mmCIF file of C-alpha atoms in Angstrom:
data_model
loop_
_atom_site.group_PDB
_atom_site.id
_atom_site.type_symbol
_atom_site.label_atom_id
_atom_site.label_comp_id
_atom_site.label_asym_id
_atom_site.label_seq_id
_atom_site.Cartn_x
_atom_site.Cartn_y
_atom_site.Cartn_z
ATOM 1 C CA UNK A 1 1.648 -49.297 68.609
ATOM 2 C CA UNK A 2 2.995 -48.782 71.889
ATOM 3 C CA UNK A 3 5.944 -51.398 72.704
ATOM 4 C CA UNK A 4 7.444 -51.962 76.508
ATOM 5 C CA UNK A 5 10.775 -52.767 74.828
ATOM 6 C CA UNK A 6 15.049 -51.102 75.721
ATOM 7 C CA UNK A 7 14.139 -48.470 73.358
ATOM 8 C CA UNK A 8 11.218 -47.033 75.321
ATOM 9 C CA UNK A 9 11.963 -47.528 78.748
ATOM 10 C CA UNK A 10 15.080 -45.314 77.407
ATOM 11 C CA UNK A 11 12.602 -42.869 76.181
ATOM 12 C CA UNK A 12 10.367 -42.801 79.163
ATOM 13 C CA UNK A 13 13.202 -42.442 81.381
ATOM 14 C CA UNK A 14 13.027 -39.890 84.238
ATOM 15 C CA UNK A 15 14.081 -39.644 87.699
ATOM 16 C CA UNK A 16 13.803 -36.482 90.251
ATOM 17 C CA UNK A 17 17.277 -34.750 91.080
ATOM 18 C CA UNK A 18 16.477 -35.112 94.647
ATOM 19 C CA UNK A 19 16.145 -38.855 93.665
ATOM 20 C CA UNK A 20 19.184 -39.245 91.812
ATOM 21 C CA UNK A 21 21.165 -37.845 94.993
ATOM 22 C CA UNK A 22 19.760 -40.253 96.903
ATOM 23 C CA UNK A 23 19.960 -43.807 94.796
ATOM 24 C CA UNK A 24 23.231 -46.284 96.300
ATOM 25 C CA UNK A 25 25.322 -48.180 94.321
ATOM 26 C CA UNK A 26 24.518 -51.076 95.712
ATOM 27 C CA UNK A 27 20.616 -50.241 93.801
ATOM 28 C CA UNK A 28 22.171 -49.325 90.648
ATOM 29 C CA UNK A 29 24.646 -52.936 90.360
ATOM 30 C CA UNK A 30 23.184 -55.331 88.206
ATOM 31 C CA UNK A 31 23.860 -58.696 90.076
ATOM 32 C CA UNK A 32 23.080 -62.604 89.092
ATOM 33 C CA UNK A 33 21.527 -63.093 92.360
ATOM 34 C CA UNK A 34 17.688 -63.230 92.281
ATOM 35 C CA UNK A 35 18.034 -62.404 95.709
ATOM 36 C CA UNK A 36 19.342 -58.957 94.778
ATOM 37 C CA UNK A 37 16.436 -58.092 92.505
ATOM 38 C CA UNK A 38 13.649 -56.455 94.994
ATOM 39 C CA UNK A 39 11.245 -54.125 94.519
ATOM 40 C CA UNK A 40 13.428 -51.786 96.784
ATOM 41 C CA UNK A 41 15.835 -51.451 93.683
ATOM 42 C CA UNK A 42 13.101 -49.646 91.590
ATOM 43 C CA UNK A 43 12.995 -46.041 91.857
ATOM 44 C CA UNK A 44 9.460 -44.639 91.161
ATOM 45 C CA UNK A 45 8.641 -41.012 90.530
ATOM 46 C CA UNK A 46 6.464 -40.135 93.191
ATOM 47 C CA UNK A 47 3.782 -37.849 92.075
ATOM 48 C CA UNK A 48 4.021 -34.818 94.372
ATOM 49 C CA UNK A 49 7.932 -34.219 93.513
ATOM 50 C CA UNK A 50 8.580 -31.004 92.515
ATOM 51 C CA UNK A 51 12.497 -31.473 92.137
ATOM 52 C CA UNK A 52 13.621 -30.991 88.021
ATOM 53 C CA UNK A 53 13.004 -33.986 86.296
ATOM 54 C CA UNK A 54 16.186 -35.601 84.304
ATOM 55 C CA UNK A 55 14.842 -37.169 80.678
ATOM 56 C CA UNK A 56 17.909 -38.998 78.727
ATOM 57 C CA UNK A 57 18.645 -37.078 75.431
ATOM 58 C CA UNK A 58 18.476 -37.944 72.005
ATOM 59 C CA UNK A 59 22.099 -38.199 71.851
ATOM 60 C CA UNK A 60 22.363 -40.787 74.912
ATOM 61 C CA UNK A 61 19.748 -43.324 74.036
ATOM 62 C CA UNK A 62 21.135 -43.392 70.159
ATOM 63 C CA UNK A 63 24.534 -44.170 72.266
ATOM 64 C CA UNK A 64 23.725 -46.629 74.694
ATOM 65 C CA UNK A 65 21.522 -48.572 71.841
ATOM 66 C CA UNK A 66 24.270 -48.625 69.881
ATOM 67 C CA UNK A 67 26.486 -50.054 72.595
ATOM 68 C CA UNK A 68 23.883 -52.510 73.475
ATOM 69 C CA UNK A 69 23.982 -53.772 69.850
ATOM 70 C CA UNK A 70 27.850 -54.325 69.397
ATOM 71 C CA UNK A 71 28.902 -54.922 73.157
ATOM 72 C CA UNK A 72 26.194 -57.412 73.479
ATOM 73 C CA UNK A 73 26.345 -59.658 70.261
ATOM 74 C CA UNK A 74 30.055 -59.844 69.832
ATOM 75 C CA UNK A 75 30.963 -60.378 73.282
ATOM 76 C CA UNK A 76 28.314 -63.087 74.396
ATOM 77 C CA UNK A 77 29.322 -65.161 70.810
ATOM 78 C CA UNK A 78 33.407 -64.446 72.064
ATOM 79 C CA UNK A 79 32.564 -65.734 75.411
ATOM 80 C CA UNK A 80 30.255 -68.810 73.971
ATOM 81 C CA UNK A 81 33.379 -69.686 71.845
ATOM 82 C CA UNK A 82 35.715 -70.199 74.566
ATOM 83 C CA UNK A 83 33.234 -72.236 76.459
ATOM 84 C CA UNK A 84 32.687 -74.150 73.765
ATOM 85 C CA UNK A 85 36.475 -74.499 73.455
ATOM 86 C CA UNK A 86 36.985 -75.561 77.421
ATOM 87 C CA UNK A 87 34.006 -78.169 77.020
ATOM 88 C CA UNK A 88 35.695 -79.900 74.162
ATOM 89 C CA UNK A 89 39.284 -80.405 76.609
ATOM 90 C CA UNK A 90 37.723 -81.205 79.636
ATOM 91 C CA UNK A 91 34.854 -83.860 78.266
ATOM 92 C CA UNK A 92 34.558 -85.009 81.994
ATOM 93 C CA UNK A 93 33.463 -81.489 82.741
ATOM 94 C CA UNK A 94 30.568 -81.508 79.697
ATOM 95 C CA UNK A 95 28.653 -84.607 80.834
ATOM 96 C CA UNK A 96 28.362 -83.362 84.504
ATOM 97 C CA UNK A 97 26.966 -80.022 82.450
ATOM 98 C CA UNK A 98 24.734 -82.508 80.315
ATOM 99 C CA UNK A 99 23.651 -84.671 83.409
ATOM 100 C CA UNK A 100 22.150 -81.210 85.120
ATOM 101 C CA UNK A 101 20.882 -80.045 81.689
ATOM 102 C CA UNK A 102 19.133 -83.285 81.462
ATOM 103 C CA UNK A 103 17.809 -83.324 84.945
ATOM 104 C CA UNK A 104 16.177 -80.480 84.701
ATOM 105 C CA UNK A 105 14.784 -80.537 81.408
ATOM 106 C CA UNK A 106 13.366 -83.874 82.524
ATOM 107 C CA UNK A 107 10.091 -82.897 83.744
ATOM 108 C CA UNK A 108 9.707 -79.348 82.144
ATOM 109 C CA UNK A 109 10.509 -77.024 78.852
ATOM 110 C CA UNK A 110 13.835 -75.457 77.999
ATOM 111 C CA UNK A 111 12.680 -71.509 79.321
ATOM 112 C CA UNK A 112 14.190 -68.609 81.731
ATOM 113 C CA UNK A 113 12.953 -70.810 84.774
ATOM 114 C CA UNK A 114 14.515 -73.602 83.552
ATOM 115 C CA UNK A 115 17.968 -72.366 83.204
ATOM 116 C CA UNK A 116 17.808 -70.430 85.961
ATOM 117 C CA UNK A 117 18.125 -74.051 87.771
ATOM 118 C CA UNK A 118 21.277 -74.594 86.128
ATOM 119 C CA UNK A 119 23.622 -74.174 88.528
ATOM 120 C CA UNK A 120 26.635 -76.018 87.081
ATOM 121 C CA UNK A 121 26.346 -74.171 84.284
ATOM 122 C CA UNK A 122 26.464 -71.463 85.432
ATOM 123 C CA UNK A 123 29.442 -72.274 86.908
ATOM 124 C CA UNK A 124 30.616 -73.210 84.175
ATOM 125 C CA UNK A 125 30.016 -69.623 82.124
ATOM 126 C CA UNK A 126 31.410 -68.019 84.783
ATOM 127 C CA UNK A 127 35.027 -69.782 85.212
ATOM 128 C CA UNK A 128 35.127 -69.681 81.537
ATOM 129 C CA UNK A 129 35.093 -65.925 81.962
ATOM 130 C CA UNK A 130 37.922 -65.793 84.790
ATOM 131 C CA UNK A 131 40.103 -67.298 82.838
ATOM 132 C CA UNK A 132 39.644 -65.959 79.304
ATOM 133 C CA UNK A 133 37.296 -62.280 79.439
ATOM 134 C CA UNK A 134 36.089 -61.420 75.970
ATOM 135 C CA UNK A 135 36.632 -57.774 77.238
ATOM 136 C CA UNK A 136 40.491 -57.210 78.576
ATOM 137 C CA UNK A 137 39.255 -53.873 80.913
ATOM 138 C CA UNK A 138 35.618 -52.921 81.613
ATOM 139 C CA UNK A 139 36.490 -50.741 84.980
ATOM 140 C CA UNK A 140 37.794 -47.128 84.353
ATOM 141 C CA UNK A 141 38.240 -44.568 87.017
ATOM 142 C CA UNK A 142 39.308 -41.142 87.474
ATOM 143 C CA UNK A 143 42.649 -39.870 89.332
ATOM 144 C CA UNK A 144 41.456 -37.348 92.262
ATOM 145 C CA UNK A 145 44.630 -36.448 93.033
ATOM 146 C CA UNK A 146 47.992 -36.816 92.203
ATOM 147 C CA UNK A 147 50.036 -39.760 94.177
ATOM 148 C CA UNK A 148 53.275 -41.924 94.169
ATOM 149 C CA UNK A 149 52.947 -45.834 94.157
ATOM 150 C CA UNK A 150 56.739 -47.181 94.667
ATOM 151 C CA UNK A 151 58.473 -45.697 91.875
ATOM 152 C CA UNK A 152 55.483 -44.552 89.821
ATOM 153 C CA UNK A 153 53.867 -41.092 89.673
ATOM 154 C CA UNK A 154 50.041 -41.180 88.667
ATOM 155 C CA UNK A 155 49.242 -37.709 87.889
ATOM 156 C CA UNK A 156 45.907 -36.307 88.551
ATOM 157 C CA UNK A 157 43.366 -36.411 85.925
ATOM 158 C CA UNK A 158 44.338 -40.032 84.938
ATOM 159 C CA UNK A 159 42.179 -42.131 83.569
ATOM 160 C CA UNK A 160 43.073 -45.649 85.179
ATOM 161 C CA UNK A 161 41.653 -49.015 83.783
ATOM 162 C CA UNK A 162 41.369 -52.657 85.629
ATOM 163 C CA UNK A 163 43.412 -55.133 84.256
ATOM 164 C CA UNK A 164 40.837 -57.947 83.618
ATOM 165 C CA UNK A 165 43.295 -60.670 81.957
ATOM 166 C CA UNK A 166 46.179 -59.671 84.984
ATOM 167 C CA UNK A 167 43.617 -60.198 88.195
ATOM 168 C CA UNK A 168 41.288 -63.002 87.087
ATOM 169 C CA UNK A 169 44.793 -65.113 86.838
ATOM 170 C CA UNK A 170 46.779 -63.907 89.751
ATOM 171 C CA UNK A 171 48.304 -66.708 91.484
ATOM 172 C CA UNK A 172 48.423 -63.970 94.968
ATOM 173 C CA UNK A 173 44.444 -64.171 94.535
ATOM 174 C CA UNK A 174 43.407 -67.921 92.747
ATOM 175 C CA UNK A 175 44.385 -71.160 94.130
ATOM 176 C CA UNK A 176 46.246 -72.893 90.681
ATOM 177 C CA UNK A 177 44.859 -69.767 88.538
ATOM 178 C CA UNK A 178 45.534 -71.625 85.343
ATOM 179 C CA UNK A 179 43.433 -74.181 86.276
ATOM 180 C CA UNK A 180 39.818 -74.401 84.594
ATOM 181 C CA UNK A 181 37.903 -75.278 87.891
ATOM 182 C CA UNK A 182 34.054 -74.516 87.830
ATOM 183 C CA UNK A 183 33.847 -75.311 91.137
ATOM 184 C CA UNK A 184 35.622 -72.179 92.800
ATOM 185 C CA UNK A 185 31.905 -70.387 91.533
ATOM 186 C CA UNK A 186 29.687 -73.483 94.040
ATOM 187 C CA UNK A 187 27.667 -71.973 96.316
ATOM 188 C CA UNK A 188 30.128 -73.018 98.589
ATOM 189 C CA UNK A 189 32.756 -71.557 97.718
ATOM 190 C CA UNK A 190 31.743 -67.953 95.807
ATOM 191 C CA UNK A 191 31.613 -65.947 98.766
ATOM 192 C CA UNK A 192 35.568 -66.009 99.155
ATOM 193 C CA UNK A 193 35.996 -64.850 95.913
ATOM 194 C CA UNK A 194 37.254 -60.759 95.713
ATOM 195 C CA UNK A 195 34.818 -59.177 93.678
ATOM 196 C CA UNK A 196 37.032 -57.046 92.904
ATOM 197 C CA UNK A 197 39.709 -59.402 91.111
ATOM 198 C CA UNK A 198 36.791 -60.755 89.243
ATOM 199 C CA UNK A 199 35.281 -58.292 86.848
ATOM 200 C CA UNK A 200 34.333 -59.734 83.325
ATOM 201 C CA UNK A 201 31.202 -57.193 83.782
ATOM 202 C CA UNK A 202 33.457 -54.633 85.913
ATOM 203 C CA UNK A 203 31.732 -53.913 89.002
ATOM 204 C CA UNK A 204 30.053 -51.165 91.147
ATOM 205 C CA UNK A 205 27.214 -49.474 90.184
ATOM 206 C CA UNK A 206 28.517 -48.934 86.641
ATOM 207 C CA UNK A 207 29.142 -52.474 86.026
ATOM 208 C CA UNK A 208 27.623 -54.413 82.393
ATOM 209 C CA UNK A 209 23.854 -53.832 82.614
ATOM 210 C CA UNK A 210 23.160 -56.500 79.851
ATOM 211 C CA UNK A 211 25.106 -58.943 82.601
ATOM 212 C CA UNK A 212 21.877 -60.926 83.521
ATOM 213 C CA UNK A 213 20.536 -61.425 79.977
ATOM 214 C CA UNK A 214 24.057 -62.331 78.266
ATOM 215 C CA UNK A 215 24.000 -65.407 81.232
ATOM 216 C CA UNK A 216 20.224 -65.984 80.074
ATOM 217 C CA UNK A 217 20.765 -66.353 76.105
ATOM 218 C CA UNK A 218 24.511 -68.397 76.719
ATOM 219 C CA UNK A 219 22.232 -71.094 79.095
ATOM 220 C CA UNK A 220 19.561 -71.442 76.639
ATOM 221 C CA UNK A 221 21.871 -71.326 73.791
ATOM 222 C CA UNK A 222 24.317 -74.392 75.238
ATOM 223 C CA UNK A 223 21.670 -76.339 77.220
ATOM 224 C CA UNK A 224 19.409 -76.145 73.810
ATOM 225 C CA UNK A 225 22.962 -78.018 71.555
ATOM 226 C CA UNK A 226 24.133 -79.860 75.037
ATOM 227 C CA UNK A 227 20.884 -82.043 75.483
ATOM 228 C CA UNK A 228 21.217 -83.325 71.935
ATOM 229 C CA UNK A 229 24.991 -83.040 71.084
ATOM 230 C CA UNK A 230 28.391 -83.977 72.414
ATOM 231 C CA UNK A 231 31.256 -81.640 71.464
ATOM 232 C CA UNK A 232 34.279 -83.210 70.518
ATOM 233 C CA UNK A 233 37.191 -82.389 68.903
ATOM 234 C CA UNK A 234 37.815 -81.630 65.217
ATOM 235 C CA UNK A 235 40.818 -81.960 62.854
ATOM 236 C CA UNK A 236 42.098 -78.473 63.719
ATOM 237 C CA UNK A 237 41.036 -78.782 67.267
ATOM 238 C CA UNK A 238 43.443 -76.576 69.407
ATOM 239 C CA UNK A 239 44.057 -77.850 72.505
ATOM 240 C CA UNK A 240 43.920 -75.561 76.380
ATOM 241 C CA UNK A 241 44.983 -72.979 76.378
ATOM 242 C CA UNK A 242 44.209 -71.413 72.605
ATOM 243 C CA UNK A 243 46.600 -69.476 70.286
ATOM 244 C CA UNK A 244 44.743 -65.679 71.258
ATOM 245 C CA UNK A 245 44.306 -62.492 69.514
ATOM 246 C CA UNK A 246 44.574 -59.052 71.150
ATOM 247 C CA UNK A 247 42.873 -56.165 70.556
ATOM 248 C CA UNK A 248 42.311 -52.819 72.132
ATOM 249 C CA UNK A 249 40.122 -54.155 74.337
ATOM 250 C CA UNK A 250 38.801 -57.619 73.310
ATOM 251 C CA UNK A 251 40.326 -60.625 72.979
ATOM 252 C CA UNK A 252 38.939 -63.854 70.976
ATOM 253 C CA UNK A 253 40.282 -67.180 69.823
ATOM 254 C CA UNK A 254 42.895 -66.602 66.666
ATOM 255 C CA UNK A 255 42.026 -69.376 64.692
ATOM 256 C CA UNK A 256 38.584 -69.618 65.869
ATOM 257 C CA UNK A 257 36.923 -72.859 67.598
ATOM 258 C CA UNK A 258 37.502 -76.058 65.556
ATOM 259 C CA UNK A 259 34.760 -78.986 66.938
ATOM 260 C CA UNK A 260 32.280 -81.466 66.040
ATOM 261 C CA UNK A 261 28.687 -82.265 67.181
ATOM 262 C CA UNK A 262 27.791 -85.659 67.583
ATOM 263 C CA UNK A 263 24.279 -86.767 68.249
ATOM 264 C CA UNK A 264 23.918 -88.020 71.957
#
């Protein structure tokens, strides 16, 4: 049986090398802006192209389904922890997230078009992320040539990563970076944010691809406990900011995330 799942859009994938010259970044970033998504951002193989078709390999699709597996599921629960963590110490900040969740789930079932209404908590999510990433560097790029910065030679060749953590809490960039404000991500206000100092899915054309559906399963996953439960603290409850483990490049909660869930 023929399935339109990952696995065989991988395996149907093909572009023309005159194509592939020609697609922008802009095309190839994965963005949580409907407006972003257009038709325009599909390339289609035309049918009189005569330029070399490229097919993905064996090799690749075995690779990127194995990064979908273990970059998706352990960094969406990692991320869903700490949110979990900030609702429980700023219970002010949980029943405006409950009030929306509740609003909208008023008149209509808990689905993708329901979430997608969400704005708050989506807000939410994505101040949760500023302050604590699940993934410490996600950007990576090349040296062209080799250059002095102050006192410090990069030499060409150099493979140079983001620092997530560093950025995402610089006090030359945030207003009171320590701060757990979901506000700064309003409508209002998430235009003056540097997309670059901001990269919990890196950025450019190379940036997360699973971005959009890791925001869809966290919404449905806390607006599904939020309309029901309050989170509130438990005996081992840690309070802001949590004891933190480091490793090459994740981070997560030492002693884990300590709560109860009491029935609204």
């Amino acid at each position: 049986n023929f399935r339109q799942d990952l696995l065989q859009i991988m395996l149907d994938a093909n572009i023309s090398s005159e194509e592939l010259q020609n697609i922008t970044g802009e095309k190839l970033t994965a963005s949580l802006n409907p407006d972003n998504i257009s038709k325009s951002s599909t390339v289609k193989q035309t049918s009189n192209s005569t330029s070399k078709l490229h097919y993905l390999t064996n090799p690749e699709i075995m690779a990127n389904s194995a990064l979908f597996m273990v970059a998706g599921y352990e960094t969406t629960g990692t991320t869903l922890s700490f949110v979990t963590h900030l609702l429980i110490n700023y219970p002010e900040i949980q029943e405006k997230v409950r009030e929306e969740i509740n609003a909208v789930l008023e008149n209509e079932e808990l689905s993708y078009s329901a979430v997608s209404k969400m704005q708050y908590l989506n807000q939410v999510i994505s101040e949760s992320l500023r302050l604590y990433p699940p993934v410490l560097t996600f950007t990576t790029r090349k040296v062209g040539k080799t250059f002095t910065y102050k006192n410090l030679t990069i030499p060409k060749d150099l493979a140079l990563q983001h620092a997530i953590w560093k950025s995402q809490r610089d006090p030359e960039i945030w207003q009171d970076p320590e701060n757990f404000d979901p506000d700064r991500f309003s409508p209002e206000r998430k235009d003056s944010i540097d997309p670059y100092a901001y990269q919990p899915f890196g950025n450019g054309p190379r940036n997360c691809i699973g971005m959009r559906f890791a925001f869809l399963v966290m919404k449905m996953i806390l607006a599904s406990l939020l309309r029901s439960f309050r989170f509130v603290p438990g005996e081992n409850t840690e309070k802001d900011p949590p004891q933190l483990e480091f490793r090459l490049f994740q981070m997560n909660p030492l002693n884990g995330i300590n709560l109860k869930m009491v029935p609204v």
